[in-house]
């Protein structure tokens, strides 16, 4: 006996057969749709990518401090809207790189990492404790005695030991956590200058981060170090903060060919073929935000200026180089709950990446773009397509009203200074100037400085070894990719 279900299945198959008989010869009904065509073009580009399996002569690590996925997306929209194009479908420079992954950013002791532990994982392959740089997780924060036995080697130091050059570029202090992750080994990230250190640490033989940069052995010292933080290198008599009276900028120049520069014109005048190593300190503390560089940053080079100059200087070594370029002010904007600064810094970081991509040969240079951690920035619904990313959330063009009868912004934060203090009621953003440069987006919980977030961050790559950037990986895995690309894991 034939089962009814089998009979019906056969009838259905016969009925549908004519509709699909020529499916291979016809295009689907949506073939003319622009989204469909865009997808076809993207597939063609993806199929044309050939993984580069050879060794990398150079490795450039771009790190957007605090640039989580939501920050990258909001930055993408912001950049597109500033250009007058569709922000949502816009792409930042690094989003066009063919290989991507997600990086798990927890530290050795916390669910949410700080920049010190984050950069240590990326540059050494070892996860460590928050506030610690260049030491294993066995180190005790602020314990001078634990430094010697827990010291690890950075990718920059390994490159130098193999005869390559190395450099670090940042728009924060060069002694700040992320750039320090290329050369420093310290139990406390805030020991940037000797005046930042307690007496016990000084008497215990610990060196401040600025001293570590300048006093590194010639075979390991960075060939390029560009950023802010001049105060940690100069004595008080010269407007700095060093308590030991030393001028580390003068000590830097005692090496043959070495140069110290303090403004954009001096940096521009550097002849890469004849000068090096180069120390550039362009502000006493961090460099200005991009939104105010034109006014308060006279004489301060852009991140693009510093990054491209660093490439020119490092490229004179025929063996190759390692370079870190940090967009550090992305993080600082988010700490303030100031989305405009966060997004303009993200766009400037993207511009710096593009400027470098335009200079290097991706057949010999591995480029990796990532973040050390995310931030609590959220993109909430449901603003209309092309609505200002810094504006109010909406529904079909009308502002959305929350349960308290007030509107809310597209971008908000989990924590930070934008949150209500005490019993203060939430302000109504519909009655505030959202275009004000110093406007603080609202947050759920008030903190003087917004906390980092713990979700995975993006990794984007191209060049030799970039095909290894795929899947969901540990943050410390990125060190292994860079080391393998250089061929150091095969060296005897």
Short mmCIF file of C-alpha atoms in Angstrom, two decimals:
data_model
loop_
_atom_site.label_atom_id
_atom_site.label_comp_id
_atom_site.label_asym_id
_atom_site.label_seq_id
_atom_site.Cartn_x
_atom_site.Cartn_y
_atom_site.Cartn_z
CA UNK A 1 0.00 0.00 0.00
CA UNK A 2 1.28 3.43 -0.89
CA UNK A 3 1.48 5.79 2.06
CA UNK A 4 -0.47 9.05 1.63
CA UNK A 5 2.56 11.12 2.60
CA UNK A 6 4.69 9.47 -0.08
CA UNK A 7 1.99 9.97 -2.70
CA UNK A 8 1.59 13.65 -1.86
CA UNK A 9 5.34 14.18 -1.92
CA UNK A 10 5.48 12.71 -5.40
CA UNK A 11 2.64 14.89 -6.64
CA UNK A 12 4.30 18.01 -5.22
CA UNK A 13 7.59 17.11 -6.85
CA UNK A 14 5.92 16.72 -10.24
CA UNK A 15 4.04 19.98 -9.83
CA UNK A 16 7.16 21.92 -8.92
CA UNK A 17 9.45 20.32 -11.49
CA UNK A 18 8.52 22.62 -14.41
CA UNK A 19 9.21 25.72 -12.33
CA UNK A 20 12.77 24.64 -11.60
CA UNK A 21 13.51 22.72 -14.77
CA UNK A 22 15.42 25.64 -16.25
CA UNK A 23 16.65 27.20 -12.99
CA UNK A 24 20.27 26.84 -14.10
CA UNK A 25 19.52 28.87 -17.19
CA UNK A 26 17.67 31.73 -15.60
CA UNK A 27 18.49 34.48 -13.14
CA UNK A 28 16.47 34.86 -9.96
CA UNK A 29 13.79 37.51 -9.89
CA UNK A 30 15.95 39.76 -7.68
CA UNK A 31 18.93 39.79 -10.04
CA UNK A 32 18.43 43.46 -10.92
CA UNK A 33 18.26 44.57 -7.30
CA UNK A 34 21.25 46.79 -6.35
CA UNK A 35 21.88 44.86 -3.13
CA UNK A 36 21.97 41.64 -5.11
CA UNK A 37 24.42 43.11 -7.60
CA UNK A 38 26.58 44.43 -4.79
CA UNK A 39 26.68 40.94 -3.33
CA UNK A 40 27.72 39.47 -6.66
CA UNK A 41 30.56 41.97 -6.92
CA UNK A 42 31.67 41.19 -3.37
CA UNK A 43 31.69 37.47 -4.14
CA UNK A 44 33.81 38.05 -7.24
CA UNK A 45 36.32 40.05 -5.20
CA UNK A 46 36.44 37.37 -2.51
CA UNK A 47 37.01 34.61 -5.09
CA UNK A 48 39.87 36.60 -6.60
CA UNK A 49 41.81 36.76 -3.32
CA UNK A 50 44.87 34.53 -3.26
CA UNK A 51 46.39 33.94 0.18
CA UNK A 52 49.99 35.07 0.38
CA UNK A 53 51.93 32.27 2.08
CA UNK A 54 55.47 33.60 1.82
CA UNK A 55 57.42 35.42 4.50
CA UNK A 56 56.78 39.06 5.33
CA UNK A 57 59.66 41.48 5.12
CA UNK A 58 57.67 44.01 7.15
CA UNK A 59 54.84 43.83 9.67
CA UNK A 60 52.68 46.83 10.51
CA UNK A 61 50.28 46.54 13.44
CA UNK A 62 47.55 49.19 13.55
CA UNK A 63 45.78 49.35 16.88
CA UNK A 64 42.64 51.40 17.37
CA UNK A 65 42.53 51.70 21.13
CA UNK A 66 39.02 50.93 22.35
CA UNK A 67 37.76 50.45 18.78
CA UNK A 68 35.12 47.80 19.28
CA UNK A 69 32.75 46.61 16.56
CA UNK A 70 30.11 49.21 17.41
CA UNK A 71 32.73 51.96 17.31
CA UNK A 72 33.94 50.82 13.89
CA UNK A 73 30.36 50.70 12.59
CA UNK A 74 29.49 54.14 13.97
CA UNK A 75 32.80 55.47 12.61
CA UNK A 76 31.97 54.03 9.21
CA UNK A 77 28.59 55.78 9.19
CA UNK A 78 30.07 59.03 10.49
CA UNK A 79 32.80 59.08 7.84
CA UNK A 80 30.33 58.39 5.05
CA UNK A 81 27.95 61.09 6.22
CA UNK A 82 30.78 63.60 6.41
CA UNK A 83 31.69 62.75 2.82
CA UNK A 84 28.11 63.15 1.70
CA UNK A 85 27.67 59.49 0.79
CA UNK A 86 25.54 56.73 2.26
CA UNK A 87 27.07 56.16 5.67
CA UNK A 88 25.56 52.77 6.35
CA UNK A 89 27.08 51.17 3.24
CA UNK A 90 30.33 53.11 3.51
CA UNK A 91 33.52 51.20 4.36
CA UNK A 92 36.51 52.33 6.39
CA UNK A 93 39.90 51.65 4.81
CA UNK A 94 40.66 48.61 6.94
CA UNK A 95 37.21 47.10 6.40
CA UNK A 96 38.24 46.49 2.79
CA UNK A 97 41.08 44.15 3.81
CA UNK A 98 40.30 40.58 2.73
CA UNK A 99 40.97 38.56 5.89
CA UNK A 100 39.10 39.05 9.16
CA UNK A 101 38.68 37.47 12.57
CA UNK A 102 37.32 38.17 16.02
CA UNK A 103 39.71 38.51 18.94
CA UNK A 104 38.90 37.49 22.53
CA UNK A 105 40.29 40.26 24.71
CA UNK A 106 39.95 39.10 28.32
CA UNK A 107 43.14 39.47 30.37
CA UNK A 108 44.84 36.99 32.70
CA UNK A 109 42.86 38.24 35.70
CA UNK A 110 39.77 40.05 34.39
CA UNK A 111 36.88 39.59 31.97
CA UNK A 112 37.55 43.08 30.59
CA UNK A 113 41.13 44.03 29.79
CA UNK A 114 42.90 47.34 30.06
CA UNK A 115 45.30 48.56 27.38
CA UNK A 116 48.42 47.38 29.23
CA UNK A 117 47.37 43.75 29.35
CA UNK A 118 45.80 43.99 25.89
CA UNK A 119 48.92 45.19 24.12
CA UNK A 120 51.09 42.75 26.05
CA UNK A 121 48.99 39.87 24.71
CA UNK A 122 49.30 41.13 21.13
CA UNK A 123 53.02 41.96 21.17
CA UNK A 124 54.28 39.02 23.28
CA UNK A 125 51.76 36.18 22.91
CA UNK A 126 51.20 36.11 26.68
CA UNK A 127 48.12 37.28 28.55
CA UNK A 128 48.94 39.19 31.70
CA UNK A 129 47.26 41.15 34.48
CA UNK A 130 45.66 44.53 34.00
CA UNK A 131 48.09 47.45 34.53
CA UNK A 132 51.10 45.25 33.67
CA UNK A 133 53.21 45.67 30.51
CA UNK A 134 55.69 43.19 29.05
CA UNK A 135 55.51 40.73 31.95
CA UNK A 136 53.67 37.43 32.39
CA UNK A 137 50.54 36.93 34.46
CA UNK A 138 52.76 35.86 37.36
CA UNK A 139 53.85 39.47 37.84
CA UNK A 140 52.28 41.39 40.67
CA UNK A 141 51.00 44.86 39.74
CA UNK A 142 53.07 47.63 41.31
CA UNK A 143 55.60 45.09 42.61
CA UNK A 144 59.09 45.98 41.51
CA UNK A 145 60.45 42.69 42.81
CA UNK A 146 58.36 40.64 40.38
CA UNK A 147 59.63 42.29 37.19
CA UNK A 148 62.91 40.45 36.62
CA UNK A 149 61.52 36.90 36.78
CA UNK A 150 58.41 37.57 34.66
CA UNK A 151 59.87 39.55 31.77
CA UNK A 152 58.86 38.49 28.23
CA UNK A 153 60.13 39.57 24.80
CA UNK A 154 58.08 41.75 22.47
CA UNK A 155 57.71 41.29 18.72
CA UNK A 156 59.58 44.59 18.25
CA UNK A 157 62.51 43.31 20.32
CA UNK A 158 62.53 40.02 18.42
CA UNK A 159 62.57 41.92 15.14
CA UNK A 160 65.50 44.03 16.33
CA UNK A 161 67.39 40.93 17.45
CA UNK A 162 67.04 39.58 13.90
CA UNK A 163 68.52 42.75 12.41
CA UNK A 164 65.25 44.41 11.43
CA UNK A 165 64.19 47.92 12.44
CA UNK A 166 61.27 48.72 14.74
CA UNK A 167 59.11 51.70 15.58
CA UNK A 168 56.05 52.96 17.41
CA UNK A 169 53.70 55.81 16.48
CA UNK A 170 50.84 57.13 18.59
CA UNK A 171 48.73 60.21 19.22
CA UNK A 172 48.94 59.56 22.97
CA UNK A 173 52.06 59.83 25.12
CA UNK A 174 54.76 57.56 23.69
CA UNK A 175 55.06 56.22 27.25
CA UNK A 176 51.36 55.36 27.42
CA UNK A 177 50.34 51.71 27.72
CA UNK A 178 49.93 50.74 24.06
CA UNK A 179 53.11 52.20 22.54
CA UNK A 180 55.01 51.14 25.67
CA UNK A 181 53.95 47.59 24.85
CA UNK A 182 56.57 47.51 22.10
CA UNK A 183 59.56 48.25 24.34
CA UNK A 184 58.72 48.45 28.06
CA UNK A 185 58.57 45.90 30.87
CA UNK A 186 56.92 47.27 33.97
CA UNK A 187 54.73 46.15 36.85
CA UNK A 188 52.66 49.32 36.60
CA UNK A 189 51.61 51.10 33.44
CA UNK A 190 51.44 54.52 35.11
CA UNK A 191 55.17 54.56 35.87
CA UNK A 192 55.73 56.63 32.72
CA UNK A 193 58.29 59.00 34.30
CA UNK A 194 60.31 58.89 37.50
CA UNK A 195 57.99 61.43 39.16
CA UNK A 196 55.13 58.96 38.64
CA UNK A 197 56.85 56.29 40.72
CA UNK A 198 56.78 55.70 44.49
CA UNK A 199 60.02 55.79 46.42
CA UNK A 200 59.95 52.03 46.95
CA UNK A 201 59.86 51.33 43.22
CA UNK A 202 62.74 53.72 42.58
CA UNK A 203 64.87 52.29 45.36
CA UNK A 204 63.99 48.78 44.17
CA UNK A 205 65.68 49.43 40.86
CA UNK A 206 62.62 49.77 38.63
CA UNK A 207 63.00 52.09 35.64
CA UNK A 208 60.29 54.43 34.43
CA UNK A 209 58.97 53.83 30.91
CA UNK A 210 60.66 56.88 29.38
CA UNK A 211 64.04 55.71 30.66
CA UNK A 212 63.40 52.23 29.29
CA UNK A 213 62.86 53.69 25.82
CA UNK A 214 66.02 55.80 25.85
CA UNK A 215 68.28 53.40 27.74
CA UNK A 216 67.45 50.25 25.78
CA UNK A 217 70.55 48.56 24.36
CA UNK A 218 71.41 49.78 20.86
CA UNK A 219 70.52 46.40 19.42
CA UNK A 220 67.00 46.54 20.85
CA UNK A 221 66.12 50.24 20.94
CA UNK A 222 63.33 51.51 18.72
CA UNK A 223 64.44 53.23 15.54
CA UNK A 224 61.37 55.46 15.47
CA UNK A 225 59.26 56.67 18.40
CA UNK A 226 56.71 59.37 17.58
CA UNK A 227 53.91 60.75 19.77
CA UNK A 228 53.35 62.92 22.82
CA UNK A 229 54.61 62.75 26.39
CA UNK A 230 57.48 65.23 26.27
CA UNK A 231 57.01 65.95 29.99
CA UNK A 232 58.27 62.48 30.94
CA UNK A 233 61.57 63.14 29.13
CA UNK A 234 62.41 66.66 30.32
CA UNK A 235 63.45 67.96 33.74
CA UNK A 236 61.32 70.47 35.63
CA UNK A 237 63.79 73.22 34.69
CA UNK A 238 62.81 72.71 31.03
CA UNK A 239 59.09 72.50 31.59
CA UNK A 240 58.98 68.75 32.11
CA UNK A 241 58.11 66.51 35.03
CA UNK A 242 61.30 64.53 35.60
CA UNK A 243 62.46 64.69 39.18
CA UNK A 244 65.95 63.33 38.47
CA UNK A 245 66.96 66.42 36.47
CA UNK A 246 67.80 64.42 33.35
CA UNK A 247 66.97 65.52 29.81
CA UNK A 248 66.31 62.23 28.04
CA UNK A 249 65.87 63.95 24.68
CA UNK A 250 69.52 65.03 24.81
CA UNK A 251 70.59 61.56 25.86
CA UNK A 252 68.69 60.09 22.90
CA UNK A 253 70.69 62.20 20.44
CA UNK A 254 74.04 60.95 21.73
CA UNK A 255 73.72 57.95 19.41
CA UNK A 256 75.34 58.58 16.02
CA UNK A 257 72.79 59.88 13.53
CA UNK A 258 70.02 60.10 16.12
CA UNK A 259 67.55 62.97 16.01
CA UNK A 260 64.99 64.52 18.31
CA UNK A 261 62.14 66.56 16.80
CA UNK A 262 59.40 68.53 18.53
CA UNK A 263 57.03 69.79 15.81
CA UNK A 264 55.57 68.91 12.44
CA UNK A 265 58.04 70.96 10.41
CA UNK A 266 61.03 69.34 12.07
CA UNK A 267 59.53 65.91 11.43
CA UNK A 268 58.89 66.77 7.80
CA UNK A 269 62.49 67.95 7.41
CA UNK A 270 63.92 64.61 8.54
CA UNK A 271 65.84 62.90 5.73
CA UNK A 272 65.00 59.20 6.19
CA UNK A 273 68.07 58.07 4.26
CA UNK A 274 70.47 59.94 6.52
CA UNK A 275 68.81 60.11 9.93
CA UNK A 276 67.97 57.61 12.62
CA UNK A 277 66.97 56.68 15.21
CA UNK A 278 64.29 59.39 15.53
CA UNK A 279 62.44 60.44 18.68
CA UNK A 280 59.54 62.82 18.07
CA UNK A 281 57.62 64.30 21.00
CA UNK A 282 55.03 66.79 19.85
CA UNK A 283 53.23 67.68 23.09
CA UNK A 284 53.85 67.62 26.81
CA UNK A 285 51.04 65.10 27.29
CA UNK A 286 48.73 63.47 24.71
CA UNK A 287 48.36 65.03 21.27
CA UNK A 288 45.18 67.04 20.62
CA UNK A 289 41.99 65.40 19.41
CA UNK A 290 41.52 65.61 15.67
CA UNK A 291 38.49 67.91 16.08
CA UNK A 292 40.67 70.53 17.77
CA UNK A 293 44.07 69.95 16.15
CA UNK A 294 43.55 72.85 13.73
CA UNK A 295 43.06 75.26 16.64
CA UNK A 296 45.08 73.93 19.58
CA UNK A 297 47.39 71.60 17.70
CA UNK A 298 49.48 74.07 15.75
CA UNK A 299 52.74 72.39 14.84
CA UNK A 300 51.43 68.93 15.75
CA UNK A 301 51.61 66.34 12.97
CA UNK A 302 48.60 64.18 12.17
CA UNK A 303 48.59 60.45 12.78
CA UNK A 304 48.90 60.00 9.01
CA UNK A 305 51.94 62.29 8.91
CA UNK A 306 53.69 60.36 11.67
CA UNK A 307 52.80 56.92 10.31
CA UNK A 308 53.99 57.61 6.76
CA UNK A 309 57.21 59.25 7.99
CA UNK A 310 57.88 56.23 10.19
CA UNK A 311 57.49 53.94 7.18
CA UNK A 312 59.94 56.07 5.20
CA UNK A 313 62.52 55.93 7.99
CA UNK A 314 62.15 52.23 8.73
CA UNK A 315 62.13 51.23 5.06
CA UNK A 316 65.80 52.08 4.66
CA UNK A 317 66.64 48.81 6.43
CA UNK A 318 66.87 46.20 3.65
CA UNK A 319 66.01 43.44 6.12
CA UNK A 320 62.63 44.96 6.95
CA UNK A 321 60.85 46.34 10.00
CA UNK A 322 58.07 46.10 12.58
CA UNK A 323 55.86 49.14 13.18
CA UNK A 324 53.04 49.80 15.63
CA UNK A 325 50.63 52.64 14.81
CA UNK A 326 48.11 53.45 17.54
CA UNK A 327 44.95 55.51 17.20
CA UNK A 328 44.87 56.06 20.95
CA UNK A 329 42.42 58.93 21.14
CA UNK A 330 39.51 56.73 20.00
CA UNK A 331 39.55 55.23 23.48
CA UNK A 332 39.84 58.59 25.18
CA UNK A 333 36.79 59.98 23.41
CA UNK A 334 34.75 57.03 24.61
CA UNK A 335 36.03 57.40 28.17
CA UNK A 336 34.44 60.85 28.03
CA UNK A 337 31.17 59.55 26.52
CA UNK A 338 31.98 62.02 23.73
CA UNK A 339 30.94 60.15 20.58
CA UNK A 340 31.93 62.97 18.21
CA UNK A 341 35.54 62.70 19.32
CA UNK A 342 35.41 58.90 19.24
CA UNK A 343 34.13 58.87 15.67
CA UNK A 344 36.39 61.59 14.28
CA UNK A 345 39.36 59.76 15.79
CA UNK A 346 38.18 56.51 14.21
CA UNK A 347 37.95 58.22 10.82
CA UNK A 348 41.43 59.74 11.27
CA UNK A 349 42.77 56.31 12.20
CA UNK A 350 41.23 54.91 9.01
CA UNK A 351 42.87 57.73 7.02
CA UNK A 352 46.27 56.90 8.51
CA UNK A 353 45.85 53.25 7.56
CA UNK A 354 44.98 54.22 3.99
CA UNK A 355 47.97 56.55 3.79
CA UNK A 356 50.27 53.70 4.79
CA UNK A 357 48.54 51.18 2.51
CA UNK A 358 49.23 53.58 -0.36
CA UNK A 359 52.97 53.44 0.42
CA UNK A 360 53.66 49.78 1.13
CA UNK A 361 53.78 46.65 -1.02
CA UNK A 362 51.30 44.11 0.36
CA UNK A 363 53.26 41.33 -1.32
CA UNK A 364 55.99 41.86 1.26
CA UNK A 365 54.20 43.66 4.10
CA UNK A 366 51.74 42.09 6.53
CA UNK A 367 49.20 44.65 7.76
CA UNK A 368 47.04 43.80 10.78
CA UNK A 369 44.39 46.18 12.12
CA UNK A 370 42.72 45.48 15.44
CA UNK A 371 41.82 46.87 18.88
CA UNK A 372 43.04 46.00 22.34
CA UNK A 373 39.52 46.13 23.78
CA UNK A 374 36.06 47.48 23.12
CA UNK A 375 34.04 50.22 24.81
CA UNK A 376 30.47 50.35 26.05
CA UNK A 377 29.19 52.23 23.00
CA UNK A 378 25.80 51.10 21.72
CA UNK A 379 23.95 51.88 18.47
CA UNK A 380 20.24 51.77 19.31
CA UNK A 381 17.18 51.70 16.98
CA UNK A 382 15.43 52.88 15.00
CA UNK A 383 16.68 55.98 13.25
CA UNK A 384 15.88 56.31 9.55
CA UNK A 385 18.46 55.37 6.95
CA UNK A 386 20.97 58.24 6.52
CA UNK A 387 19.77 59.92 9.73
CA UNK A 388 22.66 61.65 11.58
CA UNK A 389 24.55 59.05 13.58
CA UNK A 390 25.00 61.64 16.34
CA UNK A 391 21.29 62.45 16.36
CA UNK A 392 18.15 61.10 18.02
CA UNK A 393 16.85 57.58 17.59
CA UNK A 394 13.58 57.52 15.70
CA UNK A 395 10.86 55.48 14.10
CA UNK A 396 9.71 56.39 10.58
CA UNK A 397 11.19 59.84 11.02
CA UNK A 398 9.65 60.54 14.41
CA UNK A 399 11.71 60.57 17.63
CA UNK A 400 11.24 57.49 19.80
CA UNK A 401 10.07 58.35 23.30
CA UNK A 402 11.29 56.17 26.16
CA UNK A 403 9.27 55.20 29.20
CA UNK A 404 10.17 58.44 30.98
CA UNK A 405 8.65 60.47 28.14
CA UNK A 406 12.02 61.60 26.78
CA UNK A 407 13.87 60.89 23.56
CA UNK A 408 17.21 59.08 23.39
CA UNK A 409 20.19 59.30 21.06
CA UNK A 410 21.26 56.74 18.48
CA UNK A 411 24.58 56.39 20.31
CA UNK A 412 24.80 55.86 24.05
CA UNK A 413 27.17 54.29 26.55
CA UNK A 414 26.86 51.74 29.31
CA UNK A 415 28.94 53.75 31.79
CA UNK A 416 30.67 57.09 32.06
CA UNK A 417 30.28 60.78 32.87
CA UNK A 418 27.12 61.00 30.76
CA UNK A 419 25.17 59.00 33.33
CA UNK A 420 22.89 60.54 35.97
CA UNK A 421 24.52 61.31 39.32
CA UNK A 422 22.71 60.49 42.52
CA UNK A 423 18.97 61.02 42.12
CA UNK A 424 19.35 63.32 39.12
CA UNK A 425 16.77 62.54 36.46
CA UNK A 426 17.83 61.83 32.90
CA UNK A 427 17.98 64.92 30.70
CA UNK A 428 15.93 65.06 27.52
CA UNK A 429 18.40 64.95 24.59
CA UNK A 430 15.70 66.35 22.29
CA UNK A 431 16.18 69.65 24.14
CA UNK A 432 20.00 69.59 23.95
CA UNK A 433 22.47 70.57 21.24
CA UNK A 434 23.59 67.18 19.94
CA UNK A 435 25.91 68.85 17.43
CA UNK A 436 28.00 70.47 20.17
CA UNK A 437 31.56 69.16 20.00
CA UNK A 438 31.67 68.61 23.76
CA UNK A 439 28.27 66.95 24.02
CA UNK A 440 28.39 63.82 26.20
CA UNK A 441 26.12 61.00 25.12
CA UNK A 442 24.11 59.56 27.98
CA UNK A 443 25.13 56.44 29.86
CA UNK A 444 23.28 54.06 32.14
CA UNK A 445 25.64 54.27 35.12
CA UNK A 446 27.69 57.30 36.09
CA UNK A 447 31.45 56.92 36.27
CA UNK A 448 34.06 59.69 36.05
CA UNK A 449 35.55 57.76 33.10
CA UNK A 450 33.65 55.16 31.08
CA UNK A 451 34.67 51.53 31.57
CA UNK A 452 35.99 49.35 28.77
CA UNK A 453 33.79 46.56 27.40
CA UNK A 454 34.61 42.88 27.09
CA UNK A 455 33.13 41.71 23.80
CA UNK A 456 35.35 40.44 21.01
CA UNK A 457 36.94 42.99 18.68
CA UNK A 458 37.59 42.83 14.95
CA UNK A 459 40.87 41.90 13.30
CA UNK A 460 41.47 42.86 9.66
CA UNK A 461 44.52 41.83 7.62
CA UNK A 462 46.27 41.60 4.27
CA UNK A 463 49.73 40.63 3.11
CA UNK A 464 51.94 37.59 3.74
CA UNK A 465 50.42 35.46 6.49
CA UNK A 466 47.14 37.40 6.59
CA UNK A 467 45.21 34.25 5.65
CA UNK A 468 45.92 33.02 9.21
CA UNK A 469 43.64 35.78 10.53
CA UNK A 470 40.35 33.90 10.57
CA UNK A 471 37.77 32.57 12.99
CA UNK A 472 37.51 33.50 16.65
CA UNK A 473 40.98 33.71 18.18
CA UNK A 474 42.70 34.64 21.37
CA UNK A 475 44.18 38.14 21.42
CA UNK A 476 47.57 36.56 22.14
CA UNK A 477 47.31 34.56 18.89
CA UNK A 478 48.03 37.69 16.85
CA UNK A 479 51.62 37.62 18.12
CA UNK A 480 52.00 34.14 16.67
CA UNK A 481 50.71 35.30 13.28
CA UNK A 482 53.21 38.17 13.17
CA UNK A 483 56.07 35.96 14.37
CA UNK A 484 55.24 33.29 11.79
CA UNK A 485 54.91 35.84 8.99
CA UNK A 486 58.38 37.13 9.76
CA UNK A 487 59.67 33.55 9.68
CA UNK A 488 61.02 33.79 13.20
CA UNK A 489 59.35 30.55 14.27
CA UNK A 490 61.44 28.70 11.67
CA UNK A 491 64.72 30.33 12.72
CA UNK A 492 67.23 28.17 14.56
#
